[in-house]
Amino acid sequence: MRKLRYREALREAIAEEMERDPNVFLMGEEVGYYQGAYKVTEGLLERFGAERVVDAPIAESGFAGLGIGAAMVGLRPIIEFMTWNFSAVAFDQILNNAAKVRQMSGGQFTCPIVFRGPNGVARQTGAQHSQSFDAIYAYIPGVKVVAPATPADAKGLLKSAIRDENPVIFLEDERLYGVTGEVPDGEHLVPIGVSNLVRQGATATVVTWGKMLPAVLAAAETLGREGVECAVIDLRSLRPLDLAPVYASVAETGRALVVQEGWPYGGVGAEVVDRLQRECFAQLRAPVLRVTGRDASMPYNKHLEDLSIPSAETVVRGVRAVLAY
Amino acid sequence: MTETIAGFEAATGLFRVLDDAGGVFPGRDPGLDDATLTQIYRALRQLRLLDEKMLIVQRQGRIGFYGEVKGQEATPIAAGFALRHDDWVFPGLREGAVMLVRGFPLATYVAQCWGNGRDVQKGRQMPSHYSGRAVNQVAWSSCIGPQIPQAVGAAWAMKLQGHDRVAVGFFGDGATSQPDFHNAANFAGVYKLPALLVCQNNHWAISVPSSAQTASASFAAKAVAYGIPGVRVDGNDALAVYTVMREAAARARAGGGATLIECVTYRIGAHSSSDDPSRYRKQEEVDAWVAKDPVERFRRFMYARGLCDEARDAALTEALSQEINAAIQEAEASPALRRESLFEDVYAGLPWHLDEQRSDLVGRAPAKGHGEH
């Protein structure tokens, strides 16, 4: 085991897969000469050359479309969005093309492509830089969606995503890039569609993913000191979901809370709640609650931004609300 | 750009090989042998006749939609002959028939419009969205333009893999207003990719005239801004389109980069079976273009060359008619799709949540549980 930063784990995954498969290439804004807007791709241009680490003109819909065309004829592109917010410009290519190529062609053509970049709130970057795209992309049949919370999962899931035969939406996080964690030596793959029981606990079940995991774990520590033991499940994959460990935990706790950074309306958290009320109705002793971002575009103002996103404190309050029912 | 069209005002002129009477302009004969010319003529006639019959089929309610090619046959047919079989084709609405020239079976092609068990796309596309993996042709996207950067992406792949293949993206004059056109031309220019961007300027994007799409001197002239050659060619002249595409493809194969080709043509028919063009354009305009009909012009050329005459033409009409009738009959009689096929090809494999949906549809318990893989 070594300790790596989240961004280093991602870089290692990209480099290993580019080494393994000559059809893998990376394209995006600032990925080459500038070494990546968040330095995820540092050193890759020197190592793999300008034909495989490609600085693209500023046109998300353009390089998303190029990547899809290249994937349809045999390459395995990794397309970096400087942030997922800018993927809005490329949405038609992802929604109407990448996600549908396999199905609409009757399986004649496939689109093995990874779209990746930071998702969600970066802190004080305003509404157009701060959105969570989890729900938007997880809604679409034909794509897989993953959101790793740790360096080990970042590496293992990215390697799996690059090898996947389907388009994969890979949601990273600007505020996780510098986080350090243990990453197994050697070949390390984390399968897509498998959640992770991160913390055991018999009092309440907390389900989350991505950047909310550290806040949830901090809340669980706080509650643990009061004798409230929370099981924490990191979904890791948002499509397909793996809820078997959630059901098993809820069978024990009878109480569940879902924590997501994004807007409350619909979404992945709502999907989890729907599944829970159908699958665990008899075991539930309280309604399943959610702690989410506020239902407004993100302000730049720090105080108002703090109030807009979940924190360890609001998660603690959420768990208490579930327990108080 | 090349020896054949050297000195020609590529982006604002109009490159022609055939005159209106079917004669050949001096020095412009591409030198095709009689057998190939006969095949081109046959393919043009086949596509015209196929349209006529399929439109009747649509009017009879046997298929839901049809996109006629009438008046624009020269470009897809010439492309089919100008390209190599391993080149990639990304068509728009009116270029599906490139694949017919490249050996795709007619009955299977027609079955796409029924979307039944014979359709290689398994009924997932509306009619006139043809594709065939066997002939390197993908289907277009119903939004206007996305196939253009995809074609450039395929060209990128050809370059990266060291193939001397080209990728061709087709689109209409209306599509040049889309960001996707700009993206495609820009990336193709910046990366010097083996791509042909072929604009069929048929003068109408449904009811919007090409004069309302751009203030540019021509569509080909837009190439200047992307640093790639632009050629304006008579799109009703199969031999002119053949010549230009052949040369652009050869240049691309040799590492010379992309070309924007504007094929000047006219949509004689409606935009689709859902459109009535008499509501927005004058019959005199249509009549003027009917006089330049690409199939009729090629017919005059064939007669002048002595490669066809009325007797042989009548026999060809009869043969094509029988062939198309048989293909339509065969396509229509093909088996239905299994209802379970609804969930196939959404992903490689069947994830548990689709297994759950499938089980719900067919009324039996799911094979896999939540989160089982």
XYZ file of C-alpha atoms in Angstrom:
698
model
C 0.000 0.000 0.000
C 1.111 3.518 -0.790
C -0.418 6.842 0.023
C -1.479 8.782 -3.057
C -3.428 11.902 -3.658
C -6.745 11.456 -5.442
C -5.361 13.236 -8.542
C -2.260 11.013 -8.524
C -4.425 7.917 -8.317
C -6.402 9.087 -11.343
C -3.197 9.848 -13.232
C -1.813 6.409 -12.412
C -4.988 4.784 -13.724
C -4.833 6.736 -16.996
C -1.129 6.034 -17.485
C -1.465 2.317 -16.746
C -4.381 1.918 -19.137
C -2.644 3.926 -21.883
C 0.384 1.709 -21.416
C -1.755 -1.420 -21.592
C -3.918 -0.471 -24.578
C -2.670 1.636 -27.526
C -6.289 2.491 -28.416
C -6.703 4.569 -25.249
C -6.142 8.291 -25.721
C -6.904 11.411 -23.716
C -8.458 14.577 -25.104
C -9.616 17.770 -23.480
C -8.827 21.381 -22.695
C -5.385 22.001 -21.166
C -4.682 18.287 -20.663
C -1.297 18.293 -22.399
C 1.127 21.173 -22.345
C -0.522 22.780 -19.311
C -0.593 19.381 -17.530
C -4.320 19.574 -16.796
C -6.361 22.371 -15.228
C -6.150 20.411 -11.941
C -2.865 18.651 -12.771
C -4.510 15.257 -13.063
C -2.724 14.684 -16.370
C 0.695 15.944 -15.254
C 3.532 14.304 -17.171
C 1.286 12.380 -19.545
C 2.063 14.486 -22.638
C 5.783 13.881 -22.185
C 5.195 10.211 -21.636
C 2.670 9.435 -24.381
C 3.086 12.211 -26.940
C 0.743 14.725 -28.508
C -1.171 12.147 -30.540
C -2.443 10.425 -27.401
C -2.614 13.337 -24.986
C -4.464 15.850 -27.071
C -4.970 19.522 -26.302
C -8.356 20.347 -27.790
C -9.758 23.659 -28.987
C -12.269 25.089 -26.494
C -15.303 23.202 -27.720
C -16.780 20.615 -25.358
C -19.390 19.541 -27.886
C -16.617 19.251 -30.454
C -14.231 17.006 -28.582
C -17.090 15.008 -27.069
C -18.336 14.390 -30.624
C -14.851 13.564 -31.864
C -14.403 11.107 -29.034
C -17.719 9.415 -29.790
C -16.837 9.064 -33.471
C -13.417 7.666 -32.571
C -14.983 5.230 -30.086
C -17.467 4.006 -32.690
C -14.630 2.962 -34.989
C -12.416 1.280 -32.424
C -10.600 3.680 -30.096
C -11.160 4.083 -26.344
C -11.169 7.812 -25.669
C -10.920 9.485 -22.288
C -12.557 12.881 -22.637
C -11.752 15.383 -19.893
C -14.167 18.184 -19.125
C -12.474 20.982 -17.216
C -15.558 20.750 -15.037
C -18.786 18.825 -15.543
C -20.545 22.173 -15.705
C -19.073 22.648 -19.167
C -20.453 19.283 -20.280
C -23.769 21.110 -20.636
C -22.409 22.360 -23.956
C -21.798 18.755 -25.018
C -25.051 17.332 -23.681
C -26.523 16.400 -27.072
C -23.465 14.352 -27.937
C -23.656 12.482 -24.605
C -27.452 12.114 -24.330
C -28.402 11.525 -27.949
C -25.276 9.850 -29.211
C -22.885 8.210 -26.733
C -25.740 6.840 -24.622
C -27.729 5.609 -27.630
C -25.190 4.380 -30.173
C -25.246 0.769 -29.048
C -28.991 0.484 -28.676
C -30.052 2.492 -31.719
C -27.605 0.668 -33.983
C -28.965 -2.671 -32.817
C -25.621 -3.449 -31.224
C -23.699 -2.946 -34.455
C -21.700 -0.067 -33.024
C -20.452 0.528 -29.516
C -19.193 3.564 -27.692
C -16.549 2.654 -25.106
C -15.688 6.138 -23.882
C -14.992 7.783 -20.534
C -16.107 11.338 -19.872
C -14.398 12.603 -16.744
C -13.770 15.757 -14.737
C -14.637 17.478 -11.469
C -18.281 17.601 -10.431
C -20.182 19.590 -7.847
C -19.259 22.451 -5.587
C -15.682 23.743 -5.871
C -16.259 26.496 -3.249
C -16.971 30.059 -4.198
C -16.965 29.600 -7.943
C -20.572 30.616 -8.530
C -23.626 28.848 -9.873
C -22.237 27.913 -13.301
C -19.202 26.198 -11.754
C -20.868 24.493 -8.816
C -23.451 22.046 -10.081
C -23.794 18.353 -9.337
C -24.526 16.394 -12.490
C -25.102 13.065 -10.722
C -28.861 13.081 -11.199
C -28.773 14.437 -14.738
C -26.496 11.718 -16.078
C -27.750 8.884 -13.884
C -31.181 9.457 -15.456
C -29.973 8.309 -18.886
C -30.186 4.667 -20.000
C -27.067 3.563 -21.826
C -24.463 5.271 -19.671
C -22.842 4.167 -16.434
C -22.164 6.758 -13.753
C -19.523 6.509 -11.046
C -18.428 8.935 -8.335
C -15.371 7.757 -6.382
C -14.776 9.268 -2.934
C -11.270 7.966 -2.197
C -7.936 7.713 -4.053
C -8.165 3.908 -4.126
C -11.629 3.971 -5.654
C -10.623 6.772 -8.002
C -7.880 4.596 -9.448
C -9.734 1.317 -9.446
C -12.953 2.707 -10.877
C -11.205 4.736 -13.573
C -9.334 1.664 -14.781
C -12.621 -0.253 -14.889
C -14.309 2.645 -16.683
C -11.635 2.766 -19.387
C -12.027 -0.982 -19.952
C -15.831 -0.850 -19.913
C -17.659 -1.446 -23.210
C -20.196 1.283 -22.369
C -19.895 5.052 -22.048
C -18.970 5.927 -18.469
C -19.646 9.258 -16.774
C -16.819 9.630 -14.272
C -17.541 12.249 -11.610
C -14.457 13.491 -9.792
C -14.259 16.351 -7.356
C -12.120 19.442 -7.240
C -11.977 19.364 -3.455
C -10.988 15.704 -3.394
C -8.049 16.053 -5.829
C -5.639 16.889 -2.988
C -6.980 14.276 -0.538
C -4.535 11.515 0.309
C -5.367 7.872 0.879
C -3.976 4.378 0.641
C -3.965 2.789 -2.789
C -3.111 -0.896 -3.242
C 0.116 -1.694 -5.090
C 0.001 -3.398 -8.467
C -3.055 -3.930 -10.596
C -6.028 -2.408 -8.794
C -9.495 -2.598 -10.295
C -12.760 -1.671 -8.578
C -15.788 -3.066 -10.399
C -18.474 -0.623 -11.534
C -21.820 -1.283 -9.843
C -20.543 -2.372 -6.423
C -21.114 -0.214 -3.356
C -18.933 -0.226 -0.280
C -19.851 -0.553 3.389
C -17.366 1.955 4.759
C -18.440 1.935 8.408
C -20.354 -0.557 10.487
C -23.195 0.591 12.746
C -26.489 -0.752 14.086
C -28.369 2.462 14.917
C -28.908 4.112 11.532
C -27.871 3.629 7.911
C -26.387 6.563 6.000
C -26.072 6.270 2.225
C -23.876 8.674 0.284
C -21.234 9.005 -2.459
C -18.446 11.223 -3.734
C -17.421 14.284 -1.788
C -20.182 13.865 0.808
C -18.430 10.767 2.171
C -15.897 12.697 4.323
C -18.694 14.844 5.820
C -20.789 11.751 6.519
C -17.871 9.951 8.173
C -17.159 13.018 10.316
C -20.821 13.096 11.351
C -20.705 9.378 12.135
C -17.682 9.972 14.398
C -19.525 12.735 16.255
C -22.603 10.574 16.695
C -20.467 7.584 17.670
C -19.195 9.499 20.668
C -22.838 9.696 21.812
C -23.382 5.991 21.276
C -25.241 6.425 17.995
C -23.528 4.005 15.613
C -24.105 4.740 11.941
C -23.471 2.313 9.148
C -22.103 4.281 6.202
C -22.462 3.001 2.674
C -20.585 4.640 -0.189
C -22.525 3.901 -3.373
C -19.481 4.575 -5.605
C -21.589 3.717 -8.682
C -24.776 5.693 -9.306
C -25.783 3.714 -12.389
C -26.040 0.821 -11.997
C -26.785 1.076 -8.281
C -25.811 -1.643 -5.836
C -28.259 -1.471 -2.946
C -27.917 -4.972 -1.498
C -25.618 -3.740 1.325
C -28.071 -0.913 2.015
C -30.994 -3.332 2.374
C -28.896 -5.567 4.646
C -27.996 -2.619 6.861
C -31.539 -1.253 6.991
C -32.767 -4.707 8.010
C -30.653 -4.163 11.115
C -31.157 -0.436 11.757
C -34.673 0.184 10.453
C -33.638 3.810 9.861
C -31.953 5.395 6.871
C -30.663 8.765 5.707
C -29.439 9.620 2.194
C -26.904 12.427 1.826
C -26.234 14.114 -1.515
C -24.581 17.362 -2.474
C -26.919 18.091 -5.394
C -30.403 19.554 -5.590
C -33.225 17.753 -3.772
C -35.710 17.440 -6.638
C -35.694 13.875 -8.025
C -32.269 12.416 -8.414
C -30.132 9.579 -7.144
C -31.097 10.069 -3.500
C -34.767 9.956 -4.420
C -34.144 6.748 -6.375
C -32.530 5.192 -3.296
C -35.463 6.275 -1.128
C -37.948 4.799 -3.594
C -36.122 1.487 -3.651
C -35.888 1.433 0.149
C -39.596 2.012 0.716
C -40.399 -0.798 -1.722
C -37.783 -3.313 -0.632
C -37.561 -2.598 3.121
C -41.054 -1.382 4.004
C -41.548 -3.910 6.792
C -38.154 -3.218 8.383
C -38.353 0.565 8.300
C -39.195 2.211 11.619
C -39.041 5.781 10.295
C -39.415 7.532 6.957
C -36.201 7.608 4.962
C -34.948 11.189 5.011
C -32.528 13.052 2.797
C -29.960 15.744 3.450
C -29.324 17.546 0.172
C -28.074 20.751 -1.322
C -30.584 23.616 -1.263
C -32.996 23.970 -4.153
C -31.443 27.115 -5.594
C -28.560 28.028 -7.881
C -25.334 28.250 -5.913
C -24.418 31.708 -4.585
C -20.838 32.990 -4.679
C -21.164 34.502 -1.198
C -19.333 32.209 1.232
C -21.866 32.346 4.038
C -24.766 31.636 1.705
C -22.810 28.900 -0.043
C -22.095 27.240 3.328
C -25.811 27.222 3.968
C -26.499 25.646 0.574
C -24.550 22.410 0.883
C -24.654 19.541 3.353
C -22.024 19.466 6.084
C -21.111 17.147 8.956
C -23.410 19.257 11.166
C -26.445 18.975 8.884
C -25.815 15.238 8.502
C -25.780 14.884 12.309
C -29.086 16.750 12.399
C -30.432 14.481 9.669
C -29.545 11.309 11.560
C -31.114 12.721 14.722
C -34.287 13.510 12.793
C -34.490 9.929 11.528
C -33.910 8.602 15.047
C -36.454 10.977 16.599
C -39.310 9.800 14.414
C -6.520 21.876 -55.316
C -5.670 19.210 -57.863
C -4.652 18.928 -61.468
C -8.178 18.243 -62.671
C -9.666 21.355 -61.158
C -6.551 23.535 -61.109
C -7.286 27.187 -61.715
C -10.927 26.671 -60.864
C -12.531 29.091 -58.381
C -13.123 26.255 -55.970
C -15.125 27.898 -53.210
C -17.341 30.214 -55.252
C -17.364 28.677 -58.722
C -19.259 25.553 -59.682
C -17.210 22.562 -60.727
C -19.011 20.636 -63.446
C -18.218 17.673 -65.655
C -21.574 17.211 -67.415
C -23.378 20.007 -69.197
C -27.179 20.188 -69.119
C -27.463 18.167 -72.308
C -25.337 15.351 -70.878
C -22.195 16.297 -72.767
C -18.787 16.389 -71.058
C -16.892 19.656 -70.594
C -13.503 19.466 -72.300
C -10.736 18.025 -70.151
C -13.055 17.023 -67.330
C -13.907 13.420 -68.174
C -12.898 11.356 -65.130
C -12.147 8.446 -67.454
C -14.438 5.839 -65.882
C -14.912 2.640 -67.851
C -18.236 1.739 -69.444
C -19.065 -0.868 -66.819
C -18.639 1.621 -63.961
C -20.662 4.293 -65.753
C -23.411 1.728 -66.301
C -23.316 0.833 -62.600
C -23.559 4.488 -61.592
C -26.548 4.961 -63.884
C -28.195 1.855 -62.508
C -27.668 3.050 -58.925
C -29.115 6.496 -59.693
C -32.166 4.955 -61.329
C -32.559 2.457 -58.493
C -32.555 5.156 -55.828
C -35.099 7.283 -57.734
C -37.398 4.320 -58.220
C -36.950 3.151 -54.625
C -38.048 6.590 -53.406
C -41.144 6.552 -55.586
C -42.191 3.145 -54.329
C -41.370 3.840 -50.683
C -43.331 7.072 -50.736
C -46.364 5.101 -51.914
C -45.740 2.586 -49.132
C -45.675 5.457 -46.644
C -48.869 6.982 -48.076
C -50.537 3.592 -47.716
C -49.685 3.690 -44.015
C -47.376 0.687 -44.157
C -44.458 2.711 -42.710
C -44.689 5.805 -40.532
C -42.236 8.174 -42.196
C -40.042 8.492 -45.228
C -37.313 10.937 -46.249
C -37.150 11.285 -50.030
C -33.835 11.843 -51.814
C -35.427 13.007 -55.090
C -33.185 15.490 -56.869
C -30.199 14.785 -54.637
C -29.289 11.277 -55.819
C -26.016 12.237 -57.483
C -24.066 12.881 -54.279
C -24.757 9.681 -52.327
C -24.350 7.539 -55.417
C -21.170 9.258 -56.581
C -19.804 9.030 -53.025
C -20.401 5.289 -53.005
C -18.264 4.948 -56.120
C -15.613 7.515 -55.155
C -14.898 6.027 -51.730
C -13.062 2.874 -50.809
C -14.967 0.090 -49.095
C -13.014 0.534 -45.868
C -13.697 4.280 -45.639
C -16.225 5.457 -43.045
C -19.533 7.083 -43.910
C -21.530 9.309 -41.523
C -24.603 10.273 -43.550
C -27.349 12.803 -43.010
C -31.004 12.267 -43.914
C -30.522 11.954 -47.669
C -27.280 10.009 -48.004
C -28.239 6.635 -46.556
C -28.026 5.042 -49.997
C -24.223 5.271 -50.054
C -24.357 1.855 -48.427
C -26.445 0.408 -51.243
C -23.616 1.177 -53.641
C -21.176 -0.446 -51.225
C -22.930 -3.794 -51.263
C -25.544 -3.636 -48.510
C -28.520 -5.886 -49.378
C -31.536 -3.925 -50.651
C -34.174 -5.869 -48.698
C -32.258 -5.375 -45.447
C -31.899 -1.667 -46.248
C -35.624 -1.342 -46.885
C -36.418 -3.310 -43.718
C -34.981 -0.386 -41.723
C -38.165 1.503 -42.613
C -40.259 -1.253 -41.060
C -37.970 -1.687 -38.071
C -38.729 -5.374 -37.867
C -36.729 -8.554 -37.318
C -34.741 -8.084 -40.515
C -33.641 -4.554 -39.607
C -30.010 -4.624 -38.438
C -30.912 -1.813 -36.024
C -33.675 -3.959 -34.483
C -36.385 -1.334 -34.869
C -34.680 1.321 -32.775
C -34.515 4.083 -35.385
C -37.268 5.866 -37.233
C -37.289 5.278 -41.022
C -34.564 6.726 -43.263
C -31.891 6.392 -40.536
C -29.918 3.579 -42.161
C -26.658 2.043 -40.978
C -24.598 -1.059 -41.633
C -21.558 -2.199 -39.689
C -20.601 -4.443 -42.598
C -20.232 -1.436 -44.899
C -18.709 1.025 -42.398
C -21.745 3.273 -42.302
C -23.284 4.641 -39.114
C -26.727 6.177 -38.760
C -27.258 9.894 -38.474
C -28.590 11.524 -35.337
C -32.031 13.116 -35.547
C -30.645 16.341 -34.113
C -29.033 18.194 -36.980
C -25.249 18.032 -37.115
C -23.833 15.656 -34.470
C -22.609 13.222 -37.121
C -20.165 15.807 -38.514
C -17.757 15.944 -35.523
C -18.256 12.182 -35.155
C -16.994 11.706 -38.707
C -14.019 13.863 -37.805
C -13.505 11.659 -34.735
C -13.475 8.603 -36.980
C -10.902 10.408 -39.124
C -8.910 11.038 -35.967
C -9.026 7.307 -35.235
C -7.859 6.491 -38.773
C -4.925 8.834 -38.342
C -4.019 7.553 -34.881
C -4.179 3.926 -36.024
C -2.089 4.667 -39.094
C -4.759 3.653 -41.638
C -5.016 5.447 -44.977
C -8.808 5.464 -44.708
C -10.969 8.553 -44.792
C -14.193 9.429 -42.988
C -16.983 11.326 -44.699
C -19.553 13.409 -42.852
C -22.642 14.463 -44.838
C -25.025 17.246 -43.861
C -27.351 19.810 -45.369
C -27.016 23.565 -45.826
C -29.087 24.106 -42.685
C -26.621 22.087 -40.590
C -23.832 24.567 -41.317
C -25.541 26.901 -38.840
C -24.999 24.383 -36.058
C -22.038 24.488 -33.648
C -21.347 20.886 -34.678
C -20.443 22.020 -38.201
C -18.067 24.609 -36.831
C -16.558 22.091 -34.409
C -16.047 19.507 -37.114
C -14.429 21.878 -39.615
C -12.301 23.461 -36.919
C -10.981 20.191 -35.471
C -10.457 18.715 -38.943
C -8.396 21.754 -39.856
C -6.408 22.000 -36.623
C -5.519 18.288 -36.556
C -5.219 17.977 -40.360
C -7.472 14.928 -40.429
C -8.468 12.647 -43.316
C -12.078 13.843 -43.352
C -14.433 14.917 -46.113
C -17.137 17.306 -44.962
C -19.835 17.135 -47.594
C -22.593 19.747 -47.532
C -25.587 18.965 -49.694
C -26.859 22.462 -50.320
C -30.387 21.612 -51.408
C -31.488 25.203 -50.816
C -34.143 24.433 -48.218
C -33.965 23.409 -44.552
C -37.618 22.384 -44.399
C -39.100 25.857 -45.093
C -36.024 27.984 -44.433
C -34.129 28.973 -47.604
C -30.337 28.720 -47.664
C -30.204 32.526 -47.946
C -31.603 32.630 -44.400
C -28.898 30.242 -43.089
C -25.855 32.275 -44.036
C -24.623 35.525 -45.489
C -21.502 33.725 -46.757
C -20.714 33.894 -50.487
C -21.123 30.115 -50.554
C -21.054 27.242 -48.098
C -17.733 26.044 -49.513
C -16.284 29.503 -48.859
C -16.577 28.813 -45.124
C -13.610 26.452 -45.526
C -11.269 29.431 -45.815
C -11.791 30.289 -42.153
C -10.881 26.741 -41.099
C -7.717 26.560 -43.168
C -8.982 23.695 -45.330
C -9.823 23.662 -49.039
C -13.429 24.278 -49.997
C -14.912 23.158 -53.287
C -18.275 24.093 -54.740
C -19.461 21.392 -57.089
C -22.559 20.783 -59.178
C -24.397 18.381 -56.916
C -26.677 17.298 -59.746
C -23.707 16.050 -61.720
C -22.662 12.609 -60.517
C -19.372 12.713 -62.412
C -18.428 16.104 -60.975
C -19.176 14.949 -57.435
C -17.268 11.731 -58.127
C -14.237 13.680 -59.392
C -14.128 16.083 -56.461
C -14.670 13.422 -53.799
C -12.138 11.118 -55.356
C -9.509 13.830 -55.355
C -10.328 15.080 -51.870
C -10.139 11.493 -50.570
C -6.802 10.902 -52.290
C -5.416 14.076 -50.788
C -6.707 13.076 -47.329
C -5.181 9.592 -47.626
C -1.842 11.136 -48.479
C -1.888 13.209 -45.277
C -3.101 16.424 -46.909
C -6.007 16.902 -44.501
C -9.705 17.605 -44.810
C -11.836 19.184 -47.530
C -15.192 20.926 -47.342
C -17.272 20.048 -50.390
C -20.482 21.927 -51.158
C -22.715 19.966 -53.518
C -25.156 22.436 -55.051
C -28.418 20.617 -55.562
C -32.119 20.904 -54.919
C -34.665 18.983 -52.933
C -37.293 18.369 -55.616
C -39.503 16.466 -53.203
C -40.766 17.350 -49.747
C -38.493 17.508 -46.707
C -40.162 14.334 -45.503
C -43.463 12.531 -45.744
C -44.736 14.982 -43.099
C -44.042 18.097 -45.199
C -45.898 20.010 -47.927
C -43.357 22.269 -49.687
C -45.986 24.041 -51.826
C -46.744 26.082 -48.707
C -43.373 27.836 -48.730
C -41.799 27.726 -52.203
C -42.840 28.537 -55.758
C -43.525 25.869 -58.339
C -41.470 27.824 -60.942
C -38.407 27.381 -58.749
C -39.010 23.644 -58.481
C -39.583 23.391 -62.238
C -36.292 25.146 -62.945
C -34.456 22.565 -60.872
C -36.393 19.653 -62.337
C -34.827 20.710 -65.639
C -31.416 20.071 -64.009
C -32.450 16.694 -62.580
C -29.327 14.612 -61.839
C -30.834 11.304 -62.981
C -32.136 12.762 -66.252
C -28.833 14.449 -66.944
C -26.964 11.199 -66.435
C -29.495 9.477 -68.673
C -28.714 11.959 -71.452
C -25.002 11.336 -70.910
C -25.497 7.567 -71.120
C -27.523 7.865 -74.312
C -24.930 10.217 -75.842
C -22.170 7.747 -74.939
C -24.102 4.946 -76.541
C -24.215 3.086 -73.213
C -27.989 3.140 -73.040
C -31.005 3.647 -75.282
C -34.769 3.519 -74.927
C -34.975 -0.238 -75.242
C -32.223 -0.899 -72.694
C -33.681 1.765 -70.421
C -37.102 0.137 -70.477
C -35.521 -3.190 -69.607
C -33.590 -1.558 -66.775
C -36.755 0.049 -65.408
C -38.477 -3.312 -65.457
C -35.564 -5.087 -63.787
C -35.199 -2.426 -61.088
C -38.922 -2.351 -60.472
C -39.041 -6.095 -59.928
C -35.973 -6.027 -57.724
C -37.364 -3.241 -55.543
C -40.841 -4.794 -55.348
C -39.294 -8.064 -54.247
C -37.129 -6.290 -51.649
C -40.126 -4.396 -50.256
C -42.164 -7.577 -50.111
C -39.359 -9.434 -48.392
C -38.709 -6.613 -45.934
C -42.364 -6.205 -45.025
C -42.835 -9.939 -44.496
C -39.891 -10.201 -42.120
C -40.534 -11.498 -38.604
C -41.514 -9.240 -35.708
C -39.078 -8.398 -32.955
C -39.230 -10.269 -29.646
C -40.534 -7.994 -26.900
C -37.513 -8.848 -24.709
C -35.303 -7.248 -27.347
C -36.399 -3.912 -25.862
C -33.661 -4.289 -23.247
C -30.907 -5.632 -25.462
C -28.011 -3.391 -26.465
C -28.843 -0.719 -23.899
C -25.595 -1.907 -22.343
C -23.083 -4.599 -23.074
C -24.692 -7.313 -20.945
C -27.908 -6.972 -18.972
C -27.554 -5.103 -15.663
C -29.864 -6.122 -12.821
C -32.120 -3.101 -13.186
C -32.839 -3.993 -16.816
C -33.315 -7.642 -15.910
C -35.920 -6.384 -13.423
C -37.642 -4.365 -16.160
C -37.577 -7.276 -18.574
C -39.045 -9.606 -15.992
C -41.817 -7.123 -15.316
C -42.580 -6.951 -19.039
C -42.711 -10.690 -19.603
C -44.303 -11.514 -16.241
C -41.753 -13.654 -14.480
C -39.399 -13.243 -11.543
C -36.074 -11.535 -12.178
C -33.079 -13.810 -12.585
C -30.834 -11.446 -10.707
C -31.328 -9.597 -7.433
C -30.549 -5.975 -6.635
C -26.920 -5.338 -7.157
C -26.116 -8.791 -8.477
C -23.970 -8.637 -11.527
